[in-house]
mmCIF file of C-alpha atoms in Angstrom:
data_model
loop_
_atom_site.group_PDB
_atom_site.id
_atom_site.type_symbol
_atom_site.label_atom_id
_atom_site.label_comp_id
_atom_site.label_asym_id
_atom_site.label_seq_id
_atom_site.Cartn_x
_atom_site.Cartn_y
_atom_site.Cartn_z
ATOM 1 C CA MET E 1 103.113 112.576 63.824
ATOM 2 C CA SER E 2 104.891 109.299 61.885
ATOM 3 C CA ARG E 3 102.746 107.620 59.700
ATOM 4 C CA GLN E 4 102.383 104.133 60.934
ATOM 5 C CA LEU E 5 101.105 105.877 64.348
ATOM 6 C CA LYS E 6 98.777 108.005 63.065
ATOM 7 C CA VAL E 7 96.911 104.526 61.191
ATOM 8 C CA PHE E 8 97.472 102.942 64.578
ATOM 9 C CA CYS E 9 95.648 106.506 66.773
ATOM 10 C CA ILE E 10 92.468 106.531 63.720
ATOM 11 C CA ALA E 11 92.397 102.588 64.260
ATOM 12 C CA THR E 12 92.247 102.614 67.980
ATOM 13 C CA ALA E 13 89.407 105.315 67.491
ATOM 14 C CA ILE E 14 87.407 103.490 65.089
ATOM 15 C CA CYS E 15 87.718 100.654 67.607
ATOM 16 C CA LEU E 16 87.225 102.099 70.890
ATOM 17 C CA SER E 17 83.092 103.852 69.835
ATOM 18 C CA LEU E 18 82.757 100.818 67.449
ATOM 19 C CA MET E 19 82.949 98.672 71.368
ATOM 20 C CA ILE E 20 81.332 101.697 73.072
ATOM 21 C CA CYS E 21 78.487 102.011 70.900
ATOM 22 C CA SER E 22 77.717 98.467 71.273
ATOM 23 C CA THR E 23 77.528 98.808 74.833
ATOM 24 C CA ASN E 24 74.556 98.912 77.567
ATOM 25 C CA ALA E 25 73.570 101.811 80.184
ATOM 26 C CA SER E 26 75.249 100.820 82.537
ATOM 27 C CA ALA E 27 78.442 102.115 82.802
ATOM 28 C CA LYS E 28 81.711 100.123 81.646
ATOM 29 C CA SER E 29 85.415 99.624 82.331
ATOM 30 C CA ILE E 30 87.667 97.840 79.416
ATOM 31 C CA ALA E 31 91.077 96.234 79.869
ATOM 32 C CA MET E 32 93.913 97.521 77.462
ATOM 33 C CA GLY E 33 96.964 95.117 77.557
ATOM 34 C CA THR E 34 99.843 97.002 76.828
ATOM 35 C CA GLY E 35 103.657 96.373 77.497
ATOM 36 C CA GLY E 36 106.207 96.199 80.982
ATOM 37 C CA LEU E 37 106.649 100.246 82.834
ATOM 38 C CA LYS E 38 109.363 100.912 81.460
ATOM 39 C CA GLY E 39 108.582 100.106 77.525
ATOM 40 C CA VAL E 40 107.171 102.309 74.893
ATOM 41 C CA TYR E 41 103.713 100.571 74.816
ATOM 42 C CA TYR E 42 102.045 101.178 78.640
ATOM 43 C CA PRO E 43 103.050 104.902 78.516
ATOM 44 C CA VAL E 44 101.164 105.142 75.102
ATOM 45 C CA GLY E 45 98.136 103.176 76.210
ATOM 46 C CA LYS E 46 98.221 105.851 79.150
ATOM 47 C CA ALA E 47 97.928 108.264 76.475
ATOM 48 C CA ILE E 48 95.539 106.409 75.131
ATOM 49 C CA ALA E 49 93.336 106.383 78.023
ATOM 50 C CA LYS E 50 93.475 109.208 78.679
ATOM 51 C CA LEU E 51 91.616 110.586 75.826
ATOM 52 C CA PHE E 52 89.146 109.000 76.765
ATOM 53 C CA ASN E 53 88.824 108.510 80.010
ATOM 54 C CA GLY E 54 85.336 111.763 80.836
ATOM 55 C CA LYS E 55 85.084 111.945 77.621
ATOM 56 C CA ILE E 56 82.744 108.459 76.703
ATOM 57 C CA GLN E 57 79.934 108.837 79.449
ATOM 58 C CA GLY E 58 80.395 105.569 81.268
ATOM 59 C CA THR E 59 83.369 103.491 80.036
ATOM 60 C CA LYS E 60 86.619 103.919 81.261
ATOM 61 C CA ILE E 61 89.668 102.001 79.582
ATOM 62 C CA GLU E 62 91.856 100.262 82.624
ATOM 63 C CA VAL E 63 95.543 100.310 81.446
ATOM 64 C CA LEU E 64 97.084 96.752 82.752
ATOM 65 C CA SER E 65 101.817 96.071 82.458
ATOM 66 C CA THR E 66 101.869 92.870 80.449
ATOM 67 C CA GLN E 67 104.651 91.375 78.340
ATOM 68 C CA GLY E 68 103.796 93.119 75.388
ATOM 69 C CA SER E 69 102.651 92.301 72.364
ATOM 70 C CA VAL E 70 102.060 88.521 72.072
ATOM 71 C CA GLN E 71 100.102 88.688 75.707
ATOM 72 C CA ASN E 72 98.429 90.888 74.454
ATOM 73 C CA ILE E 73 97.047 89.104 71.843
ATOM 74 C CA GLY E 74 96.187 86.001 73.630
ATOM 75 C CA ASP E 75 94.430 88.395 76.493
ATOM 76 C CA LEU E 76 92.994 89.349 73.462
ATOM 77 C CA ILE E 77 91.748 85.816 72.048
ATOM 78 C CA SER E 78 90.352 84.797 75.968
ATOM 79 C CA GLY E 79 89.103 87.696 76.158
ATOM 80 C CA LYS E 80 90.952 89.243 79.394
ATOM 81 C CA VAL E 81 91.805 92.905 77.392
ATOM 82 C CA GLY E 82 89.360 94.303 75.264
ATOM 83 C CA LEU E 83 91.864 96.390 73.944
ATOM 84 C CA GLY E 84 95.535 95.559 72.725
ATOM 85 C CA ILE E 85 98.442 97.318 71.892
ATOM 86 C CA CYS E 86 100.818 94.956 70.009
ATOM 87 C CA SER E 87 103.472 95.020 66.417
ATOM 88 C CA GLY E 88 102.876 94.413 63.605
ATOM 89 C CA ARG E 89 105.806 91.521 63.639
ATOM 90 C CA CYS E 90 104.041 89.186 66.003
ATOM 91 C CA CYS E 91 101.162 89.578 63.365
ATOM 92 C CA ARG E 92 103.194 86.989 60.850
#
């Protein structure tokens, strides 16, 4: 596993843990912006959701197909999603 992927997975786990710890007792759905259905981000998002769904009681990650990094950042800022996958290049 590449170093970047390890860092990404650890950062995702930390973010999810913080989000889940701050929720109330009711069930919570967290939308995750990924990328196109035929791209790389969508299956990565599905894999992340599979890791966490069912393991954290009362929380479900819903994977959304988006147009990619730029849309995911915009959706995070606007509150449409709680998580989003993006490349480091679009943050420069």
